XYZ file of C-alpha atoms in Angstrom:
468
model
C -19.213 -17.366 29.177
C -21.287 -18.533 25.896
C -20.290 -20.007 22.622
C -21.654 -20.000 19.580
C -23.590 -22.994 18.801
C -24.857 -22.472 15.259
C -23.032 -23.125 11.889
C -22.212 -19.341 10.455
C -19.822 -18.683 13.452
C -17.295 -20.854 11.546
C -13.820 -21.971 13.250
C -10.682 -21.858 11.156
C -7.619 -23.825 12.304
C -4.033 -22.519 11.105
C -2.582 -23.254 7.804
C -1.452 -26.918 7.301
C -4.010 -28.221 10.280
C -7.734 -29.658 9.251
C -10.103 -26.572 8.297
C -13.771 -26.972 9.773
C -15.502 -24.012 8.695
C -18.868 -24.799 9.163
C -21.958 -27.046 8.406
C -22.617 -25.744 4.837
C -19.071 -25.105 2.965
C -19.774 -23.686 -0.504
C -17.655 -24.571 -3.444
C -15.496 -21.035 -2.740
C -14.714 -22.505 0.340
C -13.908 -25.816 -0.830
C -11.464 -24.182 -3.195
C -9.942 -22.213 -0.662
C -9.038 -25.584 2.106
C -7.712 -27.072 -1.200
C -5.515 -24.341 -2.160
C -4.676 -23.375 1.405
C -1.696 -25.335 2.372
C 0.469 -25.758 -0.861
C -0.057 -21.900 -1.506
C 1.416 -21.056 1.875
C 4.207 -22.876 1.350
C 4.766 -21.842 -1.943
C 5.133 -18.271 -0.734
C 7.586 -18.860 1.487
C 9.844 -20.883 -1.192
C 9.221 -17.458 -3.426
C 10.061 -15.131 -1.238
C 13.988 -15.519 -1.753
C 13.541 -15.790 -5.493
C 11.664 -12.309 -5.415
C 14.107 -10.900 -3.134
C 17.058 -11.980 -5.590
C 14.880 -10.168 -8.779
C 14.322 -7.353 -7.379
C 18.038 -6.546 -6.511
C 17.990 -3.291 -7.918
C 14.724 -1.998 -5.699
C 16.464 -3.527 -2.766
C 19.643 -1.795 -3.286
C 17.615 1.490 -3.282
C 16.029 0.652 -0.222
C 19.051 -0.563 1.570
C 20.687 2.515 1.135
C 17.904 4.397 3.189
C 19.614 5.183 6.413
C 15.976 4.423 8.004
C 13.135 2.195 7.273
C 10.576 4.776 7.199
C 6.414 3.594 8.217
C 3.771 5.698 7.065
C 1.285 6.479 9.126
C -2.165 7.395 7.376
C -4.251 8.242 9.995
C -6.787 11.593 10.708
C -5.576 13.632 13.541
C -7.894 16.304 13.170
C -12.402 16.037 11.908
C -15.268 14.162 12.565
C -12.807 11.000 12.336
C -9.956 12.068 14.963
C -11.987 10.346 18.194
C -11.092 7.324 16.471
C -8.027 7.650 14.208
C -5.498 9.595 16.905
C -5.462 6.738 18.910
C -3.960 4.399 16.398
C -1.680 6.995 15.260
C -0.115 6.865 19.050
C -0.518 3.141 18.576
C 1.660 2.378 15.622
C 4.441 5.164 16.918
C 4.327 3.036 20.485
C 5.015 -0.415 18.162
C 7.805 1.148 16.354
C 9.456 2.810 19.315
C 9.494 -0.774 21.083
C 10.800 -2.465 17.681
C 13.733 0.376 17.769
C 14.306 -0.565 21.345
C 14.434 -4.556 20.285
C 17.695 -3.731 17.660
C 15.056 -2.267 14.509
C 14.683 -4.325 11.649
C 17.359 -5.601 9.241
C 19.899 -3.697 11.179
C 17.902 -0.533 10.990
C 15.971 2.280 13.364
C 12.378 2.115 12.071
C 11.421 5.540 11.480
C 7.891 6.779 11.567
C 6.213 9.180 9.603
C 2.884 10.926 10.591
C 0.500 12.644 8.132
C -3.022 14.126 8.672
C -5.441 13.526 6.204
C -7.828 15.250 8.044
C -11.207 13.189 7.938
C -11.050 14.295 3.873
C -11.530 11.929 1.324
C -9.706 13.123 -1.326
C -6.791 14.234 1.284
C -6.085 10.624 2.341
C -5.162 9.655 -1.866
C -3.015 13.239 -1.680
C -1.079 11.723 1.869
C -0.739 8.563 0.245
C 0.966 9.645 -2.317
C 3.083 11.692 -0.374
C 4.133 9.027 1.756
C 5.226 6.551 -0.924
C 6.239 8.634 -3.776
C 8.097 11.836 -1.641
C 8.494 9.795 1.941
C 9.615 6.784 0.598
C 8.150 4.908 3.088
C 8.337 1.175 3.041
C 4.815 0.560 4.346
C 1.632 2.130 5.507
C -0.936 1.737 8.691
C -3.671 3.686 8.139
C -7.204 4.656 7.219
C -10.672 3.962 9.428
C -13.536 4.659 7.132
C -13.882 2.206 3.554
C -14.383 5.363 1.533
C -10.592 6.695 2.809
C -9.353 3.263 1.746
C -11.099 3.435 -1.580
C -9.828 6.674 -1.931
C -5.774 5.594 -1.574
C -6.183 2.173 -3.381
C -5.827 3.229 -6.298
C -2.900 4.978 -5.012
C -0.718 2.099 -3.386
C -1.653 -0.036 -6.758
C -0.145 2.516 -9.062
C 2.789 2.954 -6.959
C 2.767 -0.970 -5.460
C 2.974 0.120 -1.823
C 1.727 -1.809 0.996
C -1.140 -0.619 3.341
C -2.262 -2.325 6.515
C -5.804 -1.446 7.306
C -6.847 -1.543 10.785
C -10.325 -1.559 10.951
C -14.026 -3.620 10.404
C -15.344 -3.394 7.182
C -18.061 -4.788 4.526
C -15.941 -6.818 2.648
C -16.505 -7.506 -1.495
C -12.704 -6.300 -1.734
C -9.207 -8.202 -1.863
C -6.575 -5.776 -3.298
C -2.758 -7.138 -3.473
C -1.623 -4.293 -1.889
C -3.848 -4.054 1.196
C -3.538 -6.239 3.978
C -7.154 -5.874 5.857
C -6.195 -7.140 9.904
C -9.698 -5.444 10.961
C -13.084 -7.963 10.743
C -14.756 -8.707 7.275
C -18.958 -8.801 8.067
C -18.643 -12.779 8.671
C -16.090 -11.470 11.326
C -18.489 -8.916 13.278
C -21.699 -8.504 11.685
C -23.048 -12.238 10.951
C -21.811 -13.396 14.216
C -23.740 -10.745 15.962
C -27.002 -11.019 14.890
C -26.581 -14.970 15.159
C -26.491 -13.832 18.513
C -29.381 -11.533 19.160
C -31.466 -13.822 17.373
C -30.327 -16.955 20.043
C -32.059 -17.091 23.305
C -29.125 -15.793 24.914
C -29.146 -12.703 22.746
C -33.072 -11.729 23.517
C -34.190 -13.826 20.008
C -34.614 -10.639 18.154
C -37.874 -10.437 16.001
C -37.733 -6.394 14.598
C -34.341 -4.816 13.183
C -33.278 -1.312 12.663
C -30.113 -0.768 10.725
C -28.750 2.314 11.499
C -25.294 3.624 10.089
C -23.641 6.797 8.714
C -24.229 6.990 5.259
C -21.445 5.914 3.277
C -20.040 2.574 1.643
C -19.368 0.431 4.850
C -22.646 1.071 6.442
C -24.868 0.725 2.854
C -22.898 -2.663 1.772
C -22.911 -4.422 5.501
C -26.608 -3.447 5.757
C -27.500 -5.086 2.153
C -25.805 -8.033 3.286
C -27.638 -8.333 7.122
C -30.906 -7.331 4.794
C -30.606 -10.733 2.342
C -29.105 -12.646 5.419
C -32.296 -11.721 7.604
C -34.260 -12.367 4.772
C -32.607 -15.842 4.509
C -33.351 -16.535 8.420
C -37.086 -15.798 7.208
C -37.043 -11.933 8.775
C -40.142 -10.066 7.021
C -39.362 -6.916 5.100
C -41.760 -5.435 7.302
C -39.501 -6.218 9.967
C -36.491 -4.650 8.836
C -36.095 -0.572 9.469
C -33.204 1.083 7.769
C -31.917 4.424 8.767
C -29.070 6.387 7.234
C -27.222 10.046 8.569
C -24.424 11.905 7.234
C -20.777 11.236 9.233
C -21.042 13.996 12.002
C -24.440 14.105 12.804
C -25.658 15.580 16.028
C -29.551 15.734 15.916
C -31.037 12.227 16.673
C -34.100 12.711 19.009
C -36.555 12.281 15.783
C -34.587 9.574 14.475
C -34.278 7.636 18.138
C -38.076 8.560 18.837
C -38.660 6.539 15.341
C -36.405 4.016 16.884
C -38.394 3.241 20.079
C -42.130 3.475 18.260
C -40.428 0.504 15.432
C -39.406 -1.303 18.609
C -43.249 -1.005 20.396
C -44.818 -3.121 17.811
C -44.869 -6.617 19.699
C -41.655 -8.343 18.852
C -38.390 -8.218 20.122
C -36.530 -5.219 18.753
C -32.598 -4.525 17.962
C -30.665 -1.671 16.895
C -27.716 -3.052 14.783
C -25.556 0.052 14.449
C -23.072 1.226 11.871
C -22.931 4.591 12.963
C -19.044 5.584 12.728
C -17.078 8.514 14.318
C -18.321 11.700 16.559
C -21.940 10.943 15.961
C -22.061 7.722 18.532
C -21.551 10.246 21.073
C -25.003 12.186 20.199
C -26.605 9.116 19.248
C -25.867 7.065 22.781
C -27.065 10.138 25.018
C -30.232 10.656 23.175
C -30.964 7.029 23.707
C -30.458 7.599 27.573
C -32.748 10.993 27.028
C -35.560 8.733 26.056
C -34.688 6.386 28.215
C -34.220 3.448 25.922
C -32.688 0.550 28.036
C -30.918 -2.610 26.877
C -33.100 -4.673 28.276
C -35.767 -3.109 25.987
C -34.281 -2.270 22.481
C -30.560 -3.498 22.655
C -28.245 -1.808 20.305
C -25.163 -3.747 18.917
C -22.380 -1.519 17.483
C -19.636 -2.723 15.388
C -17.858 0.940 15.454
C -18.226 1.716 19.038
C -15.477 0.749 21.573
C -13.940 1.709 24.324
C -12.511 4.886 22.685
C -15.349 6.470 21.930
C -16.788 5.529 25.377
C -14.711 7.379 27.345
C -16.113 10.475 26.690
C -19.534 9.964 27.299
C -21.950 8.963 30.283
C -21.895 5.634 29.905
C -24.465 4.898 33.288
C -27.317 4.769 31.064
C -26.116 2.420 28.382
C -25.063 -0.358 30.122
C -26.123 -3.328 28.723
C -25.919 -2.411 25.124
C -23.232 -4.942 22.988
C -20.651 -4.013 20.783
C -19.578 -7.216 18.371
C -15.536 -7.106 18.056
C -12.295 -9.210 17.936
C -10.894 -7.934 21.028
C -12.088 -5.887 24.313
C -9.315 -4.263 26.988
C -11.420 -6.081 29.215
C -10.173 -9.519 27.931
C -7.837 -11.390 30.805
C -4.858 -12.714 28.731
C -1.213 -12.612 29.805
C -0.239 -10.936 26.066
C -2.895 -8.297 26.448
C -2.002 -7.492 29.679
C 1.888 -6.746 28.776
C -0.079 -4.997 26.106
C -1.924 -2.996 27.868
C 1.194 -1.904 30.346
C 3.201 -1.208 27.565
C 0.408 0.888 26.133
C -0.058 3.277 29.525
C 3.851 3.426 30.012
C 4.284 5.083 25.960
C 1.247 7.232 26.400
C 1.879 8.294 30.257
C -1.728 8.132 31.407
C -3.375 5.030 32.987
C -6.518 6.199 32.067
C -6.398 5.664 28.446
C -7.811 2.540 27.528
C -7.102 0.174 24.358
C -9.628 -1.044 21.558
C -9.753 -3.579 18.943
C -8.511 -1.451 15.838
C -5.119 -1.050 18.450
C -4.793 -4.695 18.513
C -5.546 -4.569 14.598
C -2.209 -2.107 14.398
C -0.202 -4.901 16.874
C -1.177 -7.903 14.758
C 0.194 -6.188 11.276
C 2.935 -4.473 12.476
C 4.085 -7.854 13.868
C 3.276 -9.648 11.042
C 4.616 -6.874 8.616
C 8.232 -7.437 11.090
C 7.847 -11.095 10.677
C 7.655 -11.139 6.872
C 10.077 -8.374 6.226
C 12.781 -10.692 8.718
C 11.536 -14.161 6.640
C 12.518 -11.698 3.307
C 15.506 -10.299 4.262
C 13.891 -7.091 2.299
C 11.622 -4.467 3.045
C 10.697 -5.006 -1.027
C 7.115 -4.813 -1.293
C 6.475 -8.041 -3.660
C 9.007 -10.076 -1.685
C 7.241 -8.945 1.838
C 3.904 -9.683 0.738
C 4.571 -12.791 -0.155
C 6.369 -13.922 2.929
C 3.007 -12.748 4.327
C 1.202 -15.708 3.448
C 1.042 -18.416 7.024
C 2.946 -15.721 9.229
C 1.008 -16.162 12.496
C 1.281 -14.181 15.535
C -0.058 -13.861 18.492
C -3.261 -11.454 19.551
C -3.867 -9.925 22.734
C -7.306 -12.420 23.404
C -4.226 -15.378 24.456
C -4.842 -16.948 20.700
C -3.264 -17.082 17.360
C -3.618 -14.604 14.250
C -2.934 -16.489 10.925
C -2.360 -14.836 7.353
C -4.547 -16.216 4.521
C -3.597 -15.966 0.605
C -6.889 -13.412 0.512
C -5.116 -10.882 3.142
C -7.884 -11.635 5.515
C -6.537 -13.185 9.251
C -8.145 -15.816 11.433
C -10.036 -13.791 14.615
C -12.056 -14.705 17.230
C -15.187 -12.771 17.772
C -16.393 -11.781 20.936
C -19.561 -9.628 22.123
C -19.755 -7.467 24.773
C -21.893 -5.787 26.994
C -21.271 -2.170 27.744
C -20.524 -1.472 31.748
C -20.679 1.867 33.927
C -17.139 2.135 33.860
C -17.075 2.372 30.015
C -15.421 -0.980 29.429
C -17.256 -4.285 28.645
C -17.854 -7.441 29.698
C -17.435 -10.546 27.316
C -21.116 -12.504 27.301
C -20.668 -14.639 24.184
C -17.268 -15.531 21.876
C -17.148 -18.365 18.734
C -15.330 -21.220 20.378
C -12.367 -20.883 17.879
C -10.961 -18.662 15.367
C -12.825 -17.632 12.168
C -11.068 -16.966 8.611
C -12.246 -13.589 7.201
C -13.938 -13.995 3.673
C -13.158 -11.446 1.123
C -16.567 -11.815 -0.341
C -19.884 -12.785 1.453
C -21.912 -15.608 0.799
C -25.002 -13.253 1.372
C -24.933 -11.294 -2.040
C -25.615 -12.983 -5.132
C -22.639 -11.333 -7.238
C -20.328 -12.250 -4.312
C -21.108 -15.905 -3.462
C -18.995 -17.696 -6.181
C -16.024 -15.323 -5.821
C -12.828 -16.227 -4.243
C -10.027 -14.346 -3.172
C -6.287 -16.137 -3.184
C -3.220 -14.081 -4.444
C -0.595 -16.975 -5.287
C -0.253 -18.661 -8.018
C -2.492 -19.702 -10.448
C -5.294 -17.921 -9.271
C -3.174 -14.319 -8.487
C -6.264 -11.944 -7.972
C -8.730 -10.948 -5.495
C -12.010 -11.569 -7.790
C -11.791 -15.319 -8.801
C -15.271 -16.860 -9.788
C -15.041 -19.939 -8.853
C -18.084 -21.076 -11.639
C -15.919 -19.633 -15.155
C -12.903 -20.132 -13.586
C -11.808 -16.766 -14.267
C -10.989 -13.105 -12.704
C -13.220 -10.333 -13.478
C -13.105 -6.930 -13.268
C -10.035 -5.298 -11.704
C -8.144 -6.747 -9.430
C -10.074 -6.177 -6.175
């Protein structure tokens, strides 16, 4: 199996141990190893006191015969190939949490609403769930526009959503805890990769995604990054279609002339939901092999493989945290657990599941250290709660609600699952904001005090903005 040699695939240690994140810290990341260990252990010190001045809130929720969990995921659109899954996910992780005594003394109840791959629906549910539900937290949301859609939601109303999923980053709310990959998480590390030896060193790039926020900001980061690595513009083929599209054989025809041209061609793919399935047959169609054009997909797992043909993609990557392929004692009780709630064998596990498994046990963790389901208290008794993941290794809690991940890339196989060919040799701390966009590179995330925002520059010394 292959490591990654080069300095962006960064290793991060747990709180309190020495940081190494690389060959060329900036100061945001000086800032953060300074801040890192006396913030964590200020938030656990807090956590009583906010307990104790919130009495009244707690009262109210103590009285709750349940602790209700929201569930904020679409079980019905262009997103449901995705999102059902993790809805099944977090009601299998509160069923065994009932069946280990609940929490404080409680049943965990959960409590399912379908936003329907609609925007504007997900703020609607949102509200629902915290204002008429009374839930005491949320897992939810796949796509960066739903989440933009509730923040503003769960900040109004201070609720707590755990969001499952990879996205672009250049966002640190206080109410969101993001457990899926920021871009130096999945998309850095992969192209690091193609461009190695091992990868194919990748000379041509098309950058193809649905067209919407994640896709557009990820892609204008991998743009100034290539640019950085000394990738021409000329080099660099960007393609954009709406969420649900079907038609692709002009678009994959454009694809396979780019990648004629001389030099090592990739696909890097942001393509999200029902249009992978389209998009992967039409490359078999024109008979576009890995070995020729290799496409790396950072929404594509084993979920959305298991409906297709997967004969003629094998050999294609996906870049994630975690693969059901991944031989680990914790991922294998997973895994069991998983088929015995469900009731089919066949159903296989992906990396926004073991997104859902690291929060909920983290959300357990910090709501035990609390003594309180109180949103303020919990969050800060989030701060150093580690847990373990399902790839035999340790998730950590930073101060920017980013977690330490490994990141692994795989190679598509005939059965649908994939086979690890390349991991970072440790752990890597998610960054709220790149280091690849200008406005971004001076901007620090850390919610404790003094600094208590997600927007900190680290150059005026000052948050900007609003508060994510």
């Amino acid at each position: 199996m292959l490591q990654s040699t080069n300095g962006r695939a960064r290793t991060a240690r747990a709180p309190g141990s020495d940081d190494s994140r690389g060959k060329h810290p900036t100061m945001k990341r000086t800032l953060a190893r300074a801040r890192s260990m006396p913030v964590i252990r200020n938030a656990l010190r807090h956590a009583a006191a906010i307990a104790l001045v919130t009495g009244a809130g707690v009262a109210g929720a103590n009285a709750q015969e349940t602790i209700k969990v929201g569930v904020l995921h679409s079980l019905s659109g262009t997103m449901a190939i995705s999102e059902t899954t993790l809805k099944d996910t977090v009601l299998m992780l509160v069923e065994e949490q009932n069946k280990r005594g609940g929490l404080l003394g409680k049943k965990l109840e959960a409590v399912v609403v379908d936003p329907a791959s609609n925007w504007p629906l997900f703020a609607e549910k949102a509200r629902e769930l915290l204002e008429a539900r009374k839930v005491a937290v949320v897992f939810g949301c796949w796509t960066s526009v739903s989440r933009k859609s509730v923040l503003p939601v769960f900040e109004e109303l201070n609720g707590l959503l755990f969001y499952p999923v990879q996205y672009e980053g250049e966002e640190s709310s206080k109410n969101v805890f993001y457990t899926g990959a920021a871009p130096n998480q999945q998309a850095i590390p992969a192209v690091d990769y193609l461009m190695s030896e091992e990868g194919g060193a990748v000379k041509r790039w098309v950058l193809a995604g649905t067209d919407y926020v994640y896709p557009r900001t990820t892609n204008k980061i991998l743009e100034n990054y290539l640019a950085a690595k000394g990738v021409a513009e000329a080099d660099i083929m960007i393609n954009y279609t709406p969420f649900g599209h079907s038609d692709w054989q002009t678009i994959v025809a454009e694809i396979k002339k780019f990648g004629s041209e001389g030099k090592k061609t990739a696909v890097v793919s942001t393509i999200n939901g029902d249009a992978n399935v389209p998009f992967y047959k039409e490359l078999g169609n024109q008979g576009i092999a890995a070995q020729d054009i290799p496409v790396v997909a950072f929404s594509v797992g084993e979920e959305e493989l298991s409906g297709i043909d997967t004969g003629p993609l094998v050999g294609h990557l996906a870049a994630w945290n975690y693969f059901m392929s991944v031989d680990s004692q914790e991922n294998a009780s997973f895994i069991e657990a998983w088929h015995a709630f469900i009731k089919d064998e066949k159903r296989v596990s992906n990396d926004p599941m073991e997104a859902h498994y690291i929060g909920f046990n983290m959300w357990v963790k910090a709501v035990e250290k609390a003594g309180t389901t109180d949103v303020d208290a919990v969050r800060s008794a989030m701060y150093g709660v580690s847990v373990p993941n399902l790839t035999g290794g340790i998730a950590t809690m930073f101060t920017n609600h980013h977690l330490s991940k490994p990141v692994l890339i795989g190679e598509i196989q005939a059965d649908g699952q994939f086979d690890v060919v390349w991991e970072t040799p440790g752990t890597v701390i998610g960054d709220a904001w790149t280091d690849y966009l200008p406005e971004s590179s001076q901007i620090l995330a850390d919610w404790m005090p003094p600094v208590s925002c997600g927007n900190f520059n680290v150059k005026t010394a000052q948050c900007s903005g609003q508060n994510y």
